[in-house]
Coordinates of C-alpha atoms and ligand atoms in Angstrom, one line a residue:
M1 CA 158.1 -43.9 -65.1
D2 CA 154.5 -44.0 -64.3
V3 CA 152.8 -41.2 -62.4
T4 CA 152.4 -43.3 -59.2
R5 CA 156.0 -44.3 -58.9
R6 CA 157.3 -40.8 -59.8
D7 CA 155.0 -39.4 -57.1
S8 CA 156.4 -42.0 -54.5
L9 CA 159.7 -40.6 -55.0
L10 CA 158.6 -37.1 -54.3
L11 CA 156.2 -37.8 -51.4
G12 CA 157.3 -38.0 -47.8
A13 CA 156.6 -41.0 -45.6
G14 CA 153.5 -39.4 -44.0
A15 CA 151.7 -38.6 -47.3
L16 CA 152.5 -42.1 -48.6
A17 CA 151.0 -43.6 -45.8
A18 CA 147.8 -41.6 -46.4
A19 CA 148.0 -42.6 -50.2
A20 CA 148.2 -46.3 -49.1
A21 CA 145.1 -45.8 -46.8
A22 CA 143.1 -44.2 -49.6
P23 CA 140.5 -46.6 -51.1
L24 CA 141.9 -48.3 -54.1
H25 CA 139.0 -50.2 -55.5
A26 CA 140.0 -49.3 -59.1
A27 CA 143.1 -48.8 -61.0
P28 CA 143.3 -45.2 -62.2
A29 CA 141.2 -45.1 -65.5
A30 CA 143.2 -43.4 -68.3
T31 CA 141.9 -40.0 -68.9
P32 CA 140.6 -39.3 -72.4
K33 CA 142.5 -37.7 -75.1
P34 CA 142.8 -34.8 -76.0
S35 CA 143.1 -33.7 -72.5
L36 CA 141.1 -30.9 -71.2
N37 CA 144.2 -28.7 -71.1
A38 CA 145.0 -29.8 -74.7
V39 CA 141.7 -28.5 -76.0
A40 CA 141.9 -25.3 -74.1
K41 CA 145.4 -24.7 -75.3
R42 CA 144.2 -24.7 -79.0
R43 CA 142.3 -21.4 -78.1
G44 CA 145.2 -19.9 -76.0
R45 CA 144.0 -21.2 -72.5
R46 CA 144.9 -23.5 -69.8
F47 CA 142.7 -25.7 -67.8
G48 CA 143.6 -26.6 -64.2
S49 CA 142.2 -27.8 -60.9
A50 CA 142.5 -27.2 -57.2
V51 CA 144.5 -29.9 -55.4
G52 CA 144.3 -30.3 -51.8
M53 CA 146.5 -32.0 -49.2
G54 CA 144.6 -31.1 -46.2
R55 CA 143.1 -33.5 -43.7
P56 CA 143.9 -36.8 -45.6
H57 CA 140.7 -38.6 -44.9
H58 CA 138.6 -35.6 -45.8
V59 CA 137.7 -34.3 -49.1
E60 CA 140.6 -31.8 -48.7
G61 CA 143.1 -34.8 -48.8
A62 CA 142.8 -35.3 -52.6
F63 CA 146.5 -35.3 -53.1
A64 CA 147.1 -38.3 -51.0
D65 CA 145.0 -40.3 -53.5
P66 CA 147.1 -41.6 -56.5
R67 CA 144.0 -41.8 -58.6
Y68 CA 143.3 -38.2 -58.0
R69 CA 146.8 -37.3 -59.0
A70 CA 146.5 -39.4 -62.2
V71 CA 143.4 -37.4 -63.2
V72 CA 145.0 -34.2 -62.6
A73 CA 148.2 -34.9 -64.3
G74 CA 146.1 -36.2 -67.2
E75 CA 143.9 -33.3 -67.6
C76 CA 145.5 -30.2 -66.3
G77 CA 148.1 -27.7 -67.4
L78 CA 148.2 -26.1 -64.1
I79 CA 147.0 -26.6 -60.4
V80 CA 146.2 -24.4 -57.5
P81 CA 146.7 -25.5 -53.7
E82 CA 143.2 -25.6 -52.3
N83 CA 144.2 -24.3 -48.9
E84 CA 148.1 -24.6 -48.6
L85 CA 149.0 -21.1 -49.5
K86 CA 146.4 -19.4 -47.4
W87 CA 147.6 -17.2 -44.5
S88 CA 146.6 -19.8 -41.8
W89 CA 148.6 -22.5 -43.4
V90 CA 151.6 -20.4 -44.5
Q91 CA 152.0 -18.2 -41.2
P92 CA 150.2 -20.2 -38.6
A93 CA 152.0 -18.2 -35.9
P94 CA 153.4 -14.7 -35.9
G95 CA 156.6 -14.8 -38.0
V96 CA 156.3 -18.4 -38.4
F97 CA 156.3 -19.5 -41.9
D98 CA 155.5 -23.0 -43.1
F99 CA 155.8 -23.7 -46.8
S100 CA 155.7 -27.4 -46.7
G101 CA 152.4 -27.8 -48.4
G102 CA 153.1 -25.3 -51.2
D103 CA 156.5 -26.7 -51.7
R104 CA 155.5 -30.2 -51.9
L105 CA 152.6 -29.3 -54.5
L106 CA 155.1 -27.2 -56.4
A107 CA 157.7 -30.1 -56.8
W108 CA 154.9 -32.6 -57.9
A109 CA 153.5 -29.9 -60.4
T110 CA 157.1 -29.3 -61.7
A111 CA 157.7 -33.0 -62.2
H112 CA 154.6 -33.4 -64.2
G113 CA 154.9 -30.4 -66.3
L114 CA 152.3 -28.4 -64.6
A115 CA 152.2 -24.7 -63.6
L116 CA 151.2 -23.5 -60.2
R117 CA 148.9 -20.6 -59.4
G118 CA 148.7 -19.0 -55.9
H119 CA 145.5 -18.7 -53.8
N120 CA 145.4 -16.3 -51.9
L121 CA 147.6 -13.8 -50.1
V122 CA 144.8 -12.1 -48.1
W123 CA 141.4 -13.6 -47.7
H124 CA 139.8 -10.2 -46.8
H125 CA 137.0 -11.8 -44.8
P126 CA 137.1 -12.1 -41.0
K127 CA 136.0 -15.6 -40.8
W128 CA 139.2 -16.9 -42.4
W129 CA 141.9 -15.3 -40.3
P130 CA 144.0 -17.4 -38.1
A131 CA 143.0 -16.5 -34.5
W132 CA 146.4 -15.0 -33.9
V133 CA 145.7 -12.3 -36.3
T134 CA 142.1 -11.7 -35.2
N135 CA 143.5 -11.4 -31.6
H136 CA 146.7 -9.5 -32.4
D137 CA 147.5 -6.4 -30.4
F138 CA 148.3 -3.7 -32.9
G139 CA 149.6 -1.5 -30.3
A140 CA 150.1 2.2 -30.2
R141 CA 150.6 2.8 -33.9
P142 CA 148.0 0.3 -35.2
S143 CA 148.5 1.6 -38.9
S144 CA 152.1 0.9 -38.9
E145 CA 151.7 -2.5 -37.2
A146 CA 149.1 -3.6 -39.9
E147 CA 151.2 -2.4 -42.7
R148 CA 154.2 -4.5 -41.2
L149 CA 152.2 -7.7 -40.9
L150 CA 150.8 -7.3 -44.3
T151 CA 153.9 -6.6 -46.2
T152 CA 155.9 -9.0 -44.4
H153 CA 153.5 -11.8 -45.1
I154 CA 153.0 -10.7 -48.8
D155 CA 156.7 -10.2 -49.5
T156 CA 157.8 -13.3 -47.8
V157 CA 155.3 -15.5 -49.6
C158 CA 155.6 -14.0 -53.0
R159 CA 159.5 -14.0 -52.9
R160 CA 159.5 -17.5 -51.8
Y161 CA 157.9 -18.8 -55.0
G162 CA 159.0 -15.9 -57.2
S163 CA 158.4 -16.7 -60.9
R164 CA 157.3 -20.2 -60.2
I165 CA 153.9 -18.9 -59.4
G166 CA 152.7 -17.0 -62.4
S167 CA 149.4 -15.8 -61.1
W168 CA 148.3 -14.7 -57.5
D169 CA 144.9 -14.1 -56.1
V170 CA 146.3 -11.0 -54.0
I171 CA 142.9 -10.4 -52.3
N172 CA 140.0 -12.8 -52.0
E173 CA 136.3 -11.8 -51.3
A174 CA 136.7 -8.1 -50.0
V175 CA 133.2 -7.1 -51.0
D176 CA 130.3 -8.1 -48.6
A177 CA 127.8 -10.0 -50.7
Q178 CA 124.8 -8.7 -48.8
T179 CA 125.5 -5.0 -48.6
G180 CA 128.0 -4.6 -51.4
E181 CA 130.3 -2.4 -49.2
M182 CA 133.9 -3.3 -48.3
R183 CA 134.2 -5.8 -45.6
E184 CA 136.0 -4.3 -42.5
T185 CA 138.7 -6.6 -41.1
V186 CA 141.3 -6.4 -38.3
F187 CA 143.7 -4.7 -40.7
S188 CA 141.3 -2.2 -42.2
R189 CA 140.2 -1.1 -38.7
A190 CA 143.9 -0.8 -37.8
M191 CA 144.3 1.3 -41.0
G192 CA 141.8 3.9 -40.0
G193 CA 138.5 2.0 -41.3
R194 CA 139.8 2.2 -45.0
P195 CA 139.6 -1.3 -46.6
D196 CA 140.8 0.4 -49.8
D197 CA 144.1 1.3 -48.2
V198 CA 144.6 -2.5 -47.3
L199 CA 144.1 -3.6 -51.0
D200 CA 146.3 -0.9 -52.4
L201 CA 149.1 -1.8 -50.0
C202 CA 148.7 -5.5 -50.8
F203 CA 148.6 -5.2 -54.6
R204 CA 151.4 -2.8 -54.5
T205 CA 153.5 -5.1 -52.3
A206 CA 152.9 -8.1 -54.5
R207 CA 153.8 -6.1 -57.7
A208 CA 157.1 -4.9 -56.2
A209 CA 157.9 -8.6 -55.0
V210 CA 156.9 -10.3 -58.1
P211 CA 156.8 -7.7 -61.0
H212 CA 155.9 -10.2 -63.8
C213 CA 153.1 -12.1 -61.9
Q214 CA 149.5 -11.7 -63.0
L215 CA 147.7 -10.1 -59.9
V216 CA 144.2 -11.1 -59.4
Y217 CA 141.3 -9.7 -57.3
N218 CA 139.1 -12.8 -56.7
D219 CA 135.2 -13.0 -55.8
Y220 CA 132.1 -14.8 -56.1
M221 CA 129.5 -12.5 -57.4
S222 CA 127.1 -14.0 -59.9
W223 CA 124.2 -13.0 -62.1
E224 CA 121.5 -14.6 -59.8
P225 CA 118.7 -12.4 -58.2
G226 CA 120.0 -11.2 -55.0
N227 CA 123.5 -10.6 -56.3
E228 CA 122.9 -7.2 -57.6
K229 CA 124.6 -5.3 -54.6
H230 CA 127.5 -7.9 -54.8
R231 CA 128.1 -7.2 -58.4
N232 CA 127.9 -3.5 -58.0
G233 CA 130.2 -3.4 -55.2
V234 CA 132.8 -5.3 -57.1
L235 CA 132.4 -3.0 -60.1
R236 CA 132.7 0.1 -57.9
L237 CA 135.8 -1.5 -56.4
L238 CA 137.5 -2.3 -59.6
E239 CA 136.7 1.2 -60.7
R240 CA 138.3 2.8 -57.8
L241 CA 141.4 0.6 -58.0
K242 CA 141.8 1.6 -61.7
K243 CA 141.4 5.3 -60.8
R244 CA 144.1 5.0 -58.3
G245 CA 146.4 3.0 -60.5
T246 CA 146.6 0.0 -58.2
P247 CA 148.2 -2.7 -59.9
V248 CA 145.4 -5.3 -60.5
D249 CA 145.6 -7.3 -63.8
A250 CA 142.3 -9.6 -63.7
L251 CA 139.2 -10.3 -62.0
G252 CA 139.0 -13.8 -60.8
V253 CA 135.4 -15.0 -61.3
Q254 CA 135.2 -18.1 -58.7
S255 CA 132.3 -19.8 -60.6
H256 CA 130.8 -21.8 -57.9
I257 CA 127.8 -22.2 -60.1
G258 CA 124.6 -24.2 -59.7
S259 CA 122.0 -24.6 -56.8
G260 CA 124.2 -23.3 -54.2
N261 CA 122.5 -23.4 -50.9
N262 CA 119.2 -23.3 -52.5
E263 CA 116.8 -26.2 -52.6
G264 CA 115.4 -25.6 -56.0
D265 CA 117.0 -26.2 -59.6
P266 CA 119.6 -23.5 -60.4
S267 CA 118.0 -21.0 -62.7
I268 CA 119.4 -22.1 -66.1
F269 CA 120.7 -19.1 -68.1
G270 CA 117.6 -17.5 -69.4
P271 CA 117.9 -14.5 -71.5
H272 CA 117.6 -12.2 -68.6
D273 CA 120.3 -13.9 -66.6
E274 CA 122.6 -13.9 -69.8
R275 CA 122.1 -10.0 -70.2
T276 CA 122.7 -9.4 -66.7
W277 CA 126.0 -11.3 -66.5
R278 CA 127.2 -10.0 -69.8
R279 CA 126.6 -6.5 -68.7
F280 CA 128.7 -7.1 -65.6
L281 CA 131.4 -8.7 -67.7
D282 CA 131.5 -6.1 -70.3
D283 CA 132.0 -3.4 -67.5
V284 CA 134.9 -5.3 -66.2
T285 CA 136.4 -5.9 -69.4
G286 CA 135.7 -2.3 -70.6
M287 CA 137.9 -1.0 -67.7
G288 CA 140.8 -3.1 -69.2
Y289 CA 140.8 -6.2 -66.8
Q290 CA 141.5 -9.7 -67.9
L291 CA 139.2 -12.5 -66.7
L292 CA 140.0 -15.9 -65.1
I293 CA 137.7 -18.8 -63.9
T294 CA 139.3 -19.7 -60.6
E295 CA 137.1 -22.2 -58.8
F296 CA 134.6 -23.9 -61.2
D297 CA 132.2 -26.5 -59.8
V298 CA 128.4 -27.1 -60.4
N299 CA 126.5 -27.6 -57.1
D300 CA 123.6 -30.0 -57.8
R301 CA 122.1 -29.8 -54.3
G302 CA 118.8 -28.7 -55.7
I303 CA 118.8 -30.7 -58.8
K304 CA 116.3 -33.8 -58.7
G305 CA 116.1 -36.9 -60.7
D306 CA 118.3 -40.1 -61.1
I307 CA 122.1 -39.9 -61.5
A308 CA 121.8 -39.7 -65.3
Q309 CA 119.3 -36.8 -65.2
R310 CA 121.4 -34.9 -62.7
D311 CA 124.6 -35.3 -64.6
R312 CA 122.8 -34.2 -67.8
A313 CA 121.4 -31.0 -65.9
V314 CA 124.9 -30.2 -64.6
A315 CA 126.7 -30.5 -67.8
D316 CA 123.9 -28.4 -69.8
Y317 CA 124.0 -25.8 -67.2
A318 CA 127.9 -25.5 -67.3
R319 CA 127.9 -25.6 -71.0
A320 CA 125.7 -22.5 -71.3
Y321 CA 127.8 -20.8 -68.5
L322 CA 131.1 -21.6 -70.1
D323 CA 129.9 -20.9 -73.6
L324 CA 129.2 -17.4 -72.3
M325 CA 132.5 -16.9 -70.4
L326 CA 134.4 -18.3 -73.2
S327 CA 133.1 -15.8 -75.6
Y328 CA 135.2 -13.3 -74.0
P329 CA 138.7 -13.2 -75.4
Q330 CA 139.9 -11.7 -72.2
L331 CA 139.0 -14.7 -70.4
G332 CA 142.5 -16.8 -69.9
D333 CA 143.0 -19.7 -67.3
V334 CA 139.9 -21.8 -66.4
L335 CA 140.4 -23.9 -63.1
A336 CA 138.0 -26.3 -61.6
W337 CA 137.8 -26.5 -57.7
G338 CA 138.5 -30.1 -57.7
M339 CA 138.2 -32.8 -60.4
T340 CA 136.4 -35.8 -58.7
D341 CA 133.2 -35.7 -57.0
D342 CA 134.4 -37.6 -53.9
R343 CA 136.9 -35.0 -53.3
S344 CA 134.7 -31.9 -53.7
W345 CA 134.5 -29.4 -50.8
L346 CA 130.8 -29.3 -51.5
Q347 CA 130.4 -32.8 -49.9
E348 CA 131.1 -31.0 -46.6
R349 CA 128.4 -28.2 -47.4
P350 CA 124.7 -28.6 -46.6
P351 CA 123.5 -31.9 -47.8
R352 CA 120.8 -32.6 -50.6
A353 CA 117.4 -33.5 -49.4
D354 CA 118.0 -37.0 -50.4
A355 CA 121.3 -37.3 -48.6
L356 CA 122.9 -38.7 -51.8
P357 CA 126.5 -37.3 -52.4
K358 CA 126.8 -34.3 -54.8
R359 CA 128.0 -34.6 -58.3
P360 CA 129.6 -31.2 -59.0
C361 CA 133.0 -32.3 -60.7
P362 CA 134.0 -33.5 -64.3
Y363 CA 134.9 -37.0 -62.8
G364 CA 132.6 -39.1 -60.6
A365 CA 133.6 -40.8 -57.3
D366 CA 134.7 -44.0 -59.6
Y367 CA 137.4 -41.8 -61.3
R368 CA 135.6 -41.9 -64.6
P369 CA 134.8 -38.9 -66.8
K370 CA 131.1 -37.7 -66.6
P371 CA 129.0 -35.6 -68.9
L372 CA 130.4 -32.5 -67.3
R373 CA 133.8 -33.4 -68.7
T374 CA 132.5 -33.6 -72.3
A375 CA 130.6 -30.2 -71.7
I376 CA 133.8 -28.5 -70.7
A377 CA 135.8 -29.9 -73.5
A378 CA 133.0 -28.9 -76.0
A379 CA 132.9 -25.6 -74.5
F380 CA 136.6 -25.0 -75.0
A381 CA 136.5 -26.4 -78.4
G382 CA 133.9 -24.1 -79.5
A383 CA 135.3 -20.8 -77.7
R384 CA 136.9 -17.8 -79.1
S385 CA 140.6 -17.6 -78.7
H386 CA 142.1 -15.8 -75.7
H387 CA 144.2 -12.8 -76.3
R388 CA 145.4 -10.1 -73.9
Ligands
XIL1 C1 137.6 -23.8 -49.4 C2 138.3 -25.1 -49.5 O1 137.8 -25.9 -50.5 C3 138.0 -25.9 -48.1 O2 138.8 -27.0 -48.1 C4 138.2 -24.9 -46.8 O3 137.9 -25.7 -45.7 C5 137.6 -23.6 -47.0 O4 137.7 -23.0 -48.2 N1 136.0 -19.7 -52.1 C6 137.4 -19.7 -52.0 C7 138.2 -20.9 -51.6 O5 138.0 -18.7 -52.3 O6 139.3 -20.8 -50.9 C8 137.2 -21.8 -50.8 O7 138.0 -23.1 -50.4 C9 136.0 -22.1 -51.5 C10 135.3 -21.0 -51.7

């Protein structure tokens, strides 16, 4: 049975209607062989991607497009729901759990022999809470109420998927990128202004619920100037977690690399950047943590030139980054935050000066592989093997 037919059987009527509405100018191009996951596998790793089934006509609605599913099925060994397992989706109202998105993606992944990873149990950033959490009345005993909410959520979500999710981002983005300090949230305030207590509780609850799952702290620190405080904050956090014996297995390095919100070209890894980044990764792995790349894409907002020049620059930049990352045997799974340019979340971020669509993914909006795809394959092929 081909991918599209098998999908039709798994999808409900709503998603099918959305899939039918997706532009279908071209039949899905066959993905090259060996797949990115096959190349990664030779070095003991897996390659995967985010899949979104949010607003169907937005970049998030990638899953509704059969061409997108074909690229993911052809290239990946695992997927991660872009939004569907976040608190706002899973517990949209107090005590009301909705697993429809996660279940649908799990069914599709299983049918295609793909694993699923979980993102995220707690996005430790006030901006991303559902309003009901932000406005929640924590009552006379705020600390117990915070504990109750957190443990109920984590326990319910972890147990729902059990061993079918092998790796969870338990906490996302707890360190303030500007100050390097821990972010305060409604939960940390309710628990006496101690964000570390929130993290301990979350990791311990996850460990008890899914003892064999890889538990990850995920964040977006980088080597770039201006990131010193963020890096140091993450290192200090990882140190404290280690000291207290909090069950954290790995650091998830989001890896939204490239020009970010800057207008200029990304700083290609010079020797200084490379030293800075290696020092950070050495410190992390020196403490005994594993590494993952959880959300890789290359923002070309500031990269000038024609399409071919931009694609070349993106591929070269990615290659330098991935070569460095993959020189660490502690680095396991590598996941892209989307496989095709038209479905990238970056299209909804600040635009390029020339207003042209960005080209941050391994495949173009025509669903054909780009130089970035070749660069990823080459980086995997030349990498050191992964070992724990
Ligand atoms: C983004 C999604 O891609 C968007 O669809 C959503 O609107 C906001 O979140 N870091 C993360 C991801 O950890 O969860 C974010 O995903 C991208 C940045």
